[in-house]
Amino acid sequence: QVQLVESGGGLVQAGGSLRLSCTASRMSFSFYTMGWYRQAPGKQRELVAGISSGSATNYEDSVKGRFTISRDNAKNTVYLQMNSLKPEDTAVYYCNARYMSVEYWGKGTLVTVSS
């Protein structure tokens, strides 16, 4: 079955950086639109950044200029480079893969930004 495994979360001070990775298995990765979502305590899950099969990208307004999403189809991996982190970026970050009506989620990785 398809698996999405996130890594790279952790504790970082405000202003710091982290790079999240999500490696997919048992799927035709290059066909999928990949996304990073996050869910903070007491809040709804929201899309942070997405990248299409053609590498077009989109970002949630609050992360524009600070976060960069990229993909390496040869490694079946999508990345989220997060710079200038803020305490409000604290959340569980989830990897998402979507192709037509098919969708998969990872289990999430926790990012905690201290002030």
mmCIF file of N, CA and C in Angstrom:
data_model
loop_
_atom_site.group_PDB
_atom_site.id
_atom_site.type_symbol
_atom_site.label_atom_id
_atom_site.label_comp_id
_atom_site.label_asym_id
_atom_site.label_seq_id
_atom_site.Cartn_x
_atom_site.Cartn_y
_atom_site.Cartn_z
ATOM 1 N N GLN A 1 0.831 -1.185 0.000
ATOM 2 C CA GLN A 1 0.000 0.000 0.000
ATOM 3 C C GLN A 1 0.870 1.242 0.000
ATOM 4 N N VAL A 2 0.288 2.352 -0.424
ATOM 5 C CA VAL A 2 1.018 3.614 -0.505
ATOM 6 C C VAL A 2 1.401 4.083 0.894
ATOM 7 N N GLN A 3 2.624 4.580 0.995
ATOM 8 C CA GLN A 3 3.091 5.172 2.254
ATOM 9 C C GLN A 3 3.714 6.528 1.990
ATOM 10 N N LEU A 4 3.408 7.471 2.851
ATOM 11 C CA LEU A 4 4.057 8.776 2.865
ATOM 12 C C LEU A 4 4.690 8.920 4.240
ATOM 13 N N VAL A 5 5.994 9.116 4.274
ATOM 14 C CA VAL A 5 6.705 9.201 5.546
ATOM 15 C C VAL A 5 7.400 10.542 5.640
ATOM 16 N N GLU A 6 6.967 11.335 6.616
ATOM 17 C CA GLU A 6 7.559 12.649 6.845
ATOM 18 C C GLU A 6 8.721 12.551 7.821
ATOM 19 N N SER A 7 9.647 13.473 7.681
ATOM 20 C CA SER A 7 10.764 13.589 8.615
ATOM 21 C C SER A 7 11.240 15.030 8.619
ATOM 22 N N GLY A 8 12.041 15.366 9.627
ATOM 23 C CA GLY A 8 12.665 16.682 9.669
ATOM 24 C C GLY A 8 12.065 17.650 10.661
ATOM 25 N N GLY A 9 10.989 17.262 11.308
ATOM 26 C CA GLY A 9 10.414 18.143 12.315
ATOM 27 C C GLY A 9 11.281 18.201 13.563
ATOM 28 N N GLY A 10 10.930 19.120 14.445
ATOM 29 C CA GLY A 10 11.679 19.258 15.681
ATOM 30 C C GLY A 10 11.432 20.584 16.344
ATOM 31 N N LEU A 11 12.283 20.892 17.296
ATOM 32 C CA LEU A 11 12.202 22.137 18.050
ATOM 33 C C LEU A 11 13.246 23.111 17.529
ATOM 34 N N VAL A 12 12.820 24.330 17.247
ATOM 35 C CA VAL A 12 13.730 25.340 16.725
ATOM 36 C C VAL A 12 13.338 26.691 17.319
ATOM 37 N N GLN A 13 14.317 27.566 17.476
ATOM 38 C CA GLN A 13 14.029 28.909 17.972
ATOM 39 C C GLN A 13 13.461 29.776 16.860
ATOM 40 N N ALA A 14 12.713 30.771 17.255
ATOM 41 C CA ALA A 14 12.185 31.721 16.283
ATOM 42 C C ALA A 14 13.330 32.312 15.458
ATOM 43 N N GLY A 15 13.089 32.416 14.152
ATOM 44 C CA GLY A 15 14.108 32.895 13.239
ATOM 45 C C GLY A 15 14.944 31.788 12.620
ATOM 46 N N GLY A 16 14.802 30.587 13.143
ATOM 47 C CA GLY A 16 15.568 29.456 12.645
ATOM 48 C C GLY A 16 14.944 28.808 11.423
ATOM 49 N N SER A 17 15.568 27.714 11.009
ATOM 50 C CA SER A 17 15.139 27.007 9.795
ATOM 51 C C SER A 17 15.010 25.513 10.045
ATOM 52 N N LEU A 18 14.138 24.900 9.288
ATOM 53 C CA LEU A 18 14.007 23.445 9.251
ATOM 54 C C LEU A 18 13.688 23.040 7.824
ATOM 55 N N ARG A 19 14.061 21.833 7.468
ATOM 56 C CA ARG A 19 13.650 21.274 6.190
ATOM 57 C C ARG A 19 12.910 19.980 6.432
ATOM 58 N N LEU A 20 11.674 19.951 6.008
ATOM 59 C CA LEU A 20 10.868 18.744 6.094
ATOM 60 C C LEU A 20 11.009 17.938 4.805
ATOM 61 N N SER A 21 10.975 16.629 4.960
ATOM 62 C CA SER A 21 10.994 15.728 3.813
ATOM 63 C C SER A 21 9.816 14.771 3.911
ATOM 64 N N CYS A 22 9.324 14.387 2.766
ATOM 65 C CA CYS A 22 8.257 13.380 2.698
ATOM 66 C C CYS A 22 8.610 12.430 1.567
ATOM 67 N N THR A 23 8.844 11.188 1.921
ATOM 68 C CA THR A 23 9.207 10.181 0.926
ATOM 69 C C THR A 23 8.037 9.238 0.716
ATOM 70 N N ALA A 24 7.702 9.053 -0.545
ATOM 71 C CA ALA A 24 6.569 8.218 -0.917
ATOM 72 C C ALA A 24 7.042 6.864 -1.421
ATOM 73 N N SER A 25 6.217 5.863 -1.201
ATOM 74 C CA SER A 25 6.519 4.535 -1.718
ATOM 75 C C SER A 25 5.244 3.909 -2.284
ATOM 76 N N ARG A 26 5.460 3.019 -3.241
ATOM 77 C CA ARG A 26 4.362 2.257 -3.851
ATOM 78 C C ARG A 26 3.353 3.152 -4.550
ATOM 79 N N MET A 27 3.855 4.178 -5.210
ATOM 80 C CA MET A 27 2.985 5.044 -6.000
ATOM 81 C C MET A 27 3.794 5.664 -7.139
ATOM 82 N N SER A 28 3.087 6.070 -8.177
ATOM 83 C CA SER A 28 3.736 6.748 -9.303
ATOM 84 C C SER A 28 3.879 8.220 -8.940
ATOM 85 N N PHE A 29 4.893 8.507 -8.172
ATOM 86 C CA PHE A 29 5.062 9.793 -7.509
ATOM 87 C C PHE A 29 4.968 10.973 -8.466
ATOM 88 N N SER A 30 5.578 10.866 -9.615
ATOM 89 C CA SER A 30 5.682 12.020 -10.513
ATOM 90 C C SER A 30 4.321 12.497 -11.019
ATOM 91 N N PHE A 31 3.306 11.659 -10.960
ATOM 92 C CA PHE A 31 1.986 12.044 -11.444
ATOM 93 C C PHE A 31 1.185 12.835 -10.406
ATOM 94 N N TYR A 32 1.619 12.775 -9.154
ATOM 95 C CA TYR A 32 0.829 13.321 -8.063
ATOM 96 C C TYR A 32 1.144 14.787 -7.781
ATOM 97 N N THR A 33 0.105 15.538 -7.458
ATOM 98 C CA THR A 33 0.278 16.834 -6.829
ATOM 99 C C THR A 33 0.587 16.580 -5.352
ATOM 100 N N MET A 34 1.641 17.200 -4.874
ATOM 101 C CA MET A 34 2.071 17.005 -3.494
ATOM 102 C C MET A 34 1.835 18.285 -2.693
ATOM 103 N N GLY A 35 1.491 18.105 -1.447
ATOM 104 C CA GLY A 35 1.240 19.269 -0.615
ATOM 105 C C GLY A 35 1.708 19.060 0.809
ATOM 106 N N TRP A 36 1.981 20.164 1.461
ATOM 107 C CA TRP A 36 2.248 20.187 2.894
ATOM 108 C C TRP A 36 1.100 20.942 3.564
ATOM 109 N N TYR A 37 0.506 20.293 4.537
ATOM 110 C CA TYR A 37 -0.543 20.892 5.347
ATOM 111 C C TYR A 37 -0.036 20.976 6.786
ATOM 112 N N ARG A 38 -0.688 21.791 7.576
ATOM 113 C CA ARG A 38 -0.350 21.841 9.004
ATOM 114 C C ARG A 38 -1.610 22.009 9.827
ATOM 115 N N GLN A 39 -1.512 21.525 11.045
ATOM 116 C CA GLN A 39 -2.624 21.657 11.981
ATOM 117 C C GLN A 39 -2.076 22.037 13.340
ATOM 118 N N ALA A 40 -2.425 23.227 13.768
ATOM 119 C CA ALA A 40 -2.036 23.697 15.089
ATOM 120 C C ALA A 40 -3.104 23.284 16.099
ATOM 121 N N PRO A 41 -2.751 23.219 17.380
ATOM 122 C CA PRO A 41 -3.730 22.820 18.394
ATOM 123 C C PRO A 41 -4.972 23.705 18.356
ATOM 124 N N GLY A 42 -6.130 23.076 18.306
ATOM 125 C CA GLY A 42 -7.378 23.810 18.309
ATOM 126 C C GLY A 42 -7.753 24.459 16.994
ATOM 127 N N LYS A 43 -6.979 24.194 15.947
ATOM 128 C CA LYS A 43 -7.253 24.818 14.660
ATOM 129 C C LYS A 43 -7.486 23.757 13.598
ATOM 130 N N GLN A 44 -8.075 24.190 12.491
ATOM 131 C CA GLN A 44 -8.295 23.278 11.372
ATOM 132 C C GLN A 44 -7.004 23.065 10.590
ATOM 133 N N ARG A 45 -6.937 21.947 9.928
ATOM 134 C CA ARG A 45 -5.792 21.686 9.061
ATOM 135 C C ARG A 45 -5.847 22.648 7.877
ATOM 136 N N GLU A 46 -4.703 23.199 7.510
ATOM 137 C CA GLU A 46 -4.652 24.154 6.415
ATOM 138 C C GLU A 46 -3.512 23.803 5.462
ATOM 139 N N LEU A 47 -3.725 24.157 4.196
ATOM 140 C CA LEU A 47 -2.687 23.961 3.190
ATOM 141 C C LEU A 47 -1.601 25.012 3.379
ATOM 142 N N VAL A 48 -0.376 24.559 3.474
ATOM 143 C CA VAL A 48 0.773 25.459 3.599
ATOM 144 C C VAL A 48 1.387 25.735 2.229
ATOM 145 N N ALA A 49 1.625 24.657 1.481
ATOM 146 C CA ALA A 49 2.253 24.792 0.169
ATOM 147 C C ALA A 49 1.923 23.574 -0.666
ATOM 148 N N GLY A 50 1.851 23.780 -1.968
ATOM 149 C CA GLY A 50 1.589 22.681 -2.885
ATOM 150 C C GLY A 50 2.476 22.766 -4.098
ATOM 151 N N ILE A 51 2.709 21.610 -4.714
ATOM 152 C CA ILE A 51 3.507 21.565 -5.935
ATOM 153 C C ILE A 51 2.885 20.535 -6.858
ATOM 154 N N SER A 52 2.617 20.966 -8.072
ATOM 155 C CA SER A 52 1.946 20.092 -9.034
ATOM 156 C C SER A 52 2.933 19.119 -9.660
ATOM 157 N N SER A 53 2.404 18.220 -10.475
ATOM 158 C CA SER A 53 3.268 17.283 -11.192
ATOM 159 C C SER A 53 4.204 18.024 -12.133
ATOM 160 N N GLY A 54 3.797 19.203 -12.575
ATOM 161 C CA GLY A 54 4.639 20.013 -13.437
ATOM 162 C C GLY A 54 5.489 21.016 -12.686
ATOM 163 N N SER A 55 5.498 20.896 -11.350
ATOM 164 C CA SER A 55 6.305 21.728 -10.447
ATOM 165 C C SER A 55 5.812 23.161 -10.304
ATOM 166 N N ALA A 56 4.551 23.413 -10.652
ATOM 167 C CA ALA A 56 3.971 24.706 -10.306
ATOM 168 C C ALA A 56 3.702 24.711 -8.803
ATOM 169 N N THR A 57 3.966 25.837 -8.168
ATOM 170 C CA THR A 57 3.856 25.908 -6.712
ATOM 171 C C THR A 57 2.829 26.941 -6.272
ATOM 172 N N ASN A 58 2.295 26.736 -5.094
ATOM 173 C CA ASN A 58 1.428 27.725 -4.471
ATOM 174 C C ASN A 58 1.657 27.691 -2.969
ATOM 175 N N TYR A 59 1.413 28.835 -2.330
ATOM 176 C CA TYR A 59 1.713 28.974 -0.904
ATOM 177 C C TYR A 59 0.580 29.700 -0.182
ATOM 178 N N GLU A 60 0.405 29.334 1.056
ATOM 179 C CA GLU A 60 -0.472 30.077 1.932
ATOM 180 C C GLU A 60 0.187 31.431 2.193
ATOM 181 N N ASP A 61 -0.637 32.473 2.308
ATOM 182 C CA ASP A 61 -0.088 33.833 2.350
ATOM 183 C C ASP A 61 0.933 34.041 3.459
ATOM 184 N N SER A 62 0.705 33.467 4.627
ATOM 185 C CA SER A 62 1.578 33.761 5.764
ATOM 186 C C SER A 62 2.968 33.147 5.632
ATOM 187 N N VAL A 63 3.160 32.237 4.687
ATOM 188 C CA VAL A 63 4.472 31.604 4.542
ATOM 189 C C VAL A 63 5.192 32.045 3.276
ATOM 190 N N LYS A 64 4.534 32.843 2.456
ATOM 191 C CA LYS A 64 5.176 33.302 1.213
ATOM 192 C C LYS A 64 6.453 34.063 1.533
ATOM 193 N N GLY A 65 7.518 33.739 0.819
ATOM 194 C CA GLY A 65 8.807 34.373 1.037
ATOM 195 C C GLY A 65 9.630 33.728 2.129
ATOM 196 N N ARG A 66 9.022 32.842 2.911
ATOM 197 C CA ARG A 66 9.757 32.161 3.989
ATOM 198 C C ARG A 66 9.894 30.655 3.729
ATOM 199 N N PHE A 67 8.878 30.053 3.150
ATOM 200 C CA PHE A 67 8.875 28.609 2.893
ATOM 201 C C PHE A 67 9.024 28.338 1.401
ATOM 202 N N THR A 68 9.690 27.236 1.079
ATOM 203 C CA THR A 68 9.836 26.812 -0.309
ATOM 204 C C THR A 68 9.550 25.323 -0.415
ATOM 205 N N ILE A 69 8.639 24.981 -1.299
ATOM 206 C CA ILE A 69 8.339 23.570 -1.560
ATOM 207 C C ILE A 69 9.061 23.147 -2.834
ATOM 208 N N SER A 70 9.566 21.920 -2.831
ATOM 209 C CA SER A 70 10.242 21.392 -4.012
ATOM 210 C C SER A 70 10.040 19.888 -4.038
ATOM 211 N N ARG A 71 10.339 19.296 -5.164
ATOM 212 C CA ARG A 71 10.179 17.844 -5.300
ATOM 213 C C ARG A 71 11.348 17.275 -6.092
ATOM 214 N N ASP A 72 11.664 16.023 -5.767
ATOM 215 C CA ASP A 72 12.677 15.265 -6.497
ATOM 216 C C ASP A 72 12.016 13.960 -6.911
ATOM 217 N N ASN A 73 11.588 13.907 -8.159
ATOM 218 C CA ASN A 73 10.851 12.731 -8.611
ATOM 219 C C ASN A 73 11.728 11.477 -8.630
ATOM 220 N N ALA A 74 13.019 11.650 -8.815
ATOM 221 C CA ALA A 74 13.916 10.492 -8.824
ATOM 222 C C ALA A 74 13.996 9.847 -7.443
ATOM 223 N N LYS A 75 13.760 10.646 -6.404
ATOM 224 C CA LYS A 75 13.823 10.144 -5.032
ATOM 225 C C LYS A 75 12.439 9.967 -4.415
ATOM 226 N N ASN A 76 11.399 10.218 -5.200
ATOM 227 C CA ASN A 76 10.024 10.108 -4.675
ATOM 228 C C ASN A 76 9.842 10.940 -3.415
ATOM 229 N N THR A 77 10.417 12.123 -3.410
ATOM 230 C CA THR A 77 10.448 12.937 -2.196
ATOM 231 C C THR A 77 10.022 14.373 -2.488
ATOM 232 N N VAL A 78 9.253 14.909 -1.558
ATOM 233 C CA VAL A 78 8.900 16.324 -1.590
ATOM 234 C C VAL A 78 9.464 16.969 -0.333
ATOM 235 N N TYR A 79 9.921 18.208 -0.489
ATOM 236 C CA TYR A 79 10.571 18.923 0.603
ATOM 237 C C TYR A 79 9.805 20.205 0.935
ATOM 238 N N LEU A 80 9.973 20.638 2.155
ATOM 239 C CA LEU A 80 9.503 21.957 2.551
ATOM 240 C C LEU A 80 10.621 22.628 3.333
ATOM 241 N N GLN A 81 11.259 23.590 2.692
ATOM 242 C CA GLN A 81 12.293 24.379 3.369
ATOM 243 C C GLN A 81 11.602 25.527 4.088
ATOM 244 N N MET A 82 11.792 25.597 5.385
ATOM 245 C CA MET A 82 11.124 26.608 6.205
ATOM 246 C C MET A 82 12.178 27.500 6.838
ATOM 247 N N ASN A 83 12.173 28.758 6.474
ATOM 248 C CA ASN A 83 13.109 29.742 7.009
ATOM 249 C C ASN A 83 12.351 30.797 7.803
ATOM 250 N N SER A 84 13.093 31.536 8.597
ATOM 251 C CA SER A 84 12.506 32.629 9.399
ATOM 252 C C SER A 84 11.273 32.143 10.151
ATOM 253 N N LEU A 85 11.419 31.027 10.805
ATOM 254 C CA LEU A 85 10.277 30.424 11.488
ATOM 255 C C LEU A 85 9.776 31.305 12.627
ATOM 256 N N LYS A 86 8.468 31.250 12.813
ATOM 257 C CA LYS A 86 7.797 32.035 13.842
ATOM 258 C C LYS A 86 7.058 31.091 14.798
ATOM 259 N N PRO A 87 6.810 31.541 16.013
ATOM 260 C CA PRO A 87 6.054 30.676 16.947
ATOM 261 C C PRO A 87 4.699 30.238 16.376
ATOM 262 N N GLU A 88 4.094 31.075 15.571
ATOM 263 C CA GLU A 88 2.788 30.710 14.989
ATOM 264 C C GLU A 88 2.895 29.640 13.901
ATOM 265 N N ASP A 89 4.108 29.255 13.530
ATOM 266 C CA ASP A 89 4.296 28.137 12.601
ATOM 267 C C ASP A 89 4.253 26.794 13.331
ATOM 268 N N THR A 90 4.188 26.825 14.643
ATOM 269 C CA THR A 90 4.129 25.598 15.422
ATOM 270 C C THR A 90 2.884 24.797 15.063
ATOM 271 N N ALA A 91 3.086 23.541 14.678
ATOM 272 C CA ALA A 91 1.979 22.694 14.242
ATOM 273 C C ALA A 91 2.517 21.310 13.910
ATOM 274 N N VAL A 92 1.600 20.390 13.708
ATOM 275 C CA VAL A 92 1.952 19.126 13.079
ATOM 276 C C VAL A 92 1.827 19.326 11.571
ATOM 277 N N TYR A 93 2.880 18.984 10.859
ATOM 278 C CA TYR A 93 2.923 19.163 9.409
ATOM 279 C C TYR A 93 2.688 17.805 8.733
ATOM 280 N N TYR A 94 1.758 17.799 7.797
ATOM 281 C CA TYR A 94 1.369 16.574 7.108
ATOM 282 C C TYR A 94 1.687 16.665 5.625
ATOM 283 N N CYS A 95 2.147 15.562 5.094
ATOM 284 C CA CYS A 95 2.375 15.434 3.663
ATOM 285 C C CYS A 95 1.111 14.873 3.016
ATOM 286 N N ASN A 96 0.785 15.387 1.849
ATOM 287 C CA ASN A 96 -0.411 14.958 1.120
ATOM 288 C C ASN A 96 -0.052 14.696 -0.327
ATOM 289 N N ALA A 97 -0.618 13.631 -0.863
ATOM 290 C CA ALA A 97 -0.447 13.294 -2.279
ATOM 291 C C ALA A 97 -1.831 13.165 -2.905
ATOM 292 N N ARG A 98 -2.013 13.804 -4.052
ATOM 293 C CA ARG A 98 -3.339 13.805 -4.677
ATOM 294 C C ARG A 98 -3.218 13.628 -6.184
ATOM 295 N N TYR A 99 -4.043 12.714 -6.714
ATOM 296 C CA TYR A 99 -4.112 12.521 -8.161
ATOM 297 C C TYR A 99 -5.545 12.182 -8.506
ATOM 298 N N MET A 100 -6.200 13.054 -9.205
ATOM 299 C CA MET A 100 -7.614 12.935 -9.548
ATOM 300 C C MET A 100 -8.409 12.709 -8.252
ATOM 301 N N SER A 101 -9.083 11.597 -8.080
ATOM 302 C CA SER A 101 -9.899 11.388 -6.884
ATOM 303 C C SER A 101 -9.171 10.614 -5.797
ATOM 304 N N VAL A 102 -7.911 10.336 -6.018
ATOM 305 C CA VAL A 102 -7.134 9.547 -5.062
ATOM 306 C C VAL A 102 -6.298 10.482 -4.192
ATOM 307 N N GLU A 103 -6.278 10.224 -2.918
ATOM 308 C CA GLU A 103 -5.558 11.084 -1.988
ATOM 309 C C GLU A 103 -4.956 10.241 -0.868
ATOM 310 N N TYR A 104 -3.727 10.608 -0.492
ATOM 311 C CA TYR A 104 -3.039 9.927 0.593
ATOM 312 C C TYR A 104 -2.453 10.953 1.551
ATOM 313 N N TRP A 105 -2.331 10.540 2.816
ATOM 314 C CA TRP A 105 -1.764 11.391 3.857
ATOM 315 C C TRP A 105 -0.664 10.662 4.594
ATOM 316 N N GLY A 106 0.334 11.430 5.014
ATOM 317 C CA GLY A 106 1.307 10.920 5.950
ATOM 318 C C GLY A 106 0.783 11.062 7.368
ATOM 319 N N LYS A 107 1.579 10.587 8.322
ATOM 320 C CA LYS A 107 1.155 10.619 9.724
ATOM 321 C C LYS A 107 1.526 11.921 10.416
ATOM 322 N N GLY A 108 2.368 12.709 9.785
ATOM 323 C CA GLY A 108 2.697 14.017 10.321
ATOM 324 C C GLY A 108 4.005 14.051 11.077
ATOM 325 N N THR A 109 4.573 15.253 11.116
ATOM 326 C CA THR A 109 5.778 15.498 11.889
ATOM 327 C C THR A 109 5.591 16.828 12.628
ATOM 328 N N LEU A 110 5.982 16.854 13.893
ATOM 329 C CA LEU A 110 5.734 18.018 14.734
ATOM 330 C C LEU A 110 6.850 19.044 14.582
ATOM 331 N N VAL A 111 6.444 20.278 14.346
ATOM 332 C CA VAL A 111 7.355 21.413 14.316
ATOM 333 C C VAL A 111 6.971 22.344 15.464
ATOM 334 N N THR A 112 7.937 22.618 16.323
ATOM 335 C CA THR A 112 7.704 23.513 17.451
ATOM 336 C C THR A 112 8.704 24.662 17.357
ATOM 337 N N VAL A 113 8.188 25.879 17.323
ATOM 338 C CA VAL A 113 9.032 27.064 17.231
ATOM 339 C C VAL A 113 8.911 27.833 18.543
ATOM 340 N N SER A 114 10.006 27.953 19.234
ATOM 341 C CA SER A 114 10.005 28.659 20.520
ATOM 342 C C SER A 114 10.334 30.130 20.322
ATOM 343 N N SER A 115 9.755 30.953 21.181
ATOM 344 C CA SER A 115 9.969 32.410 21.066
ATOM 345 C C SER A 115 11.168 32.856 21.883
#
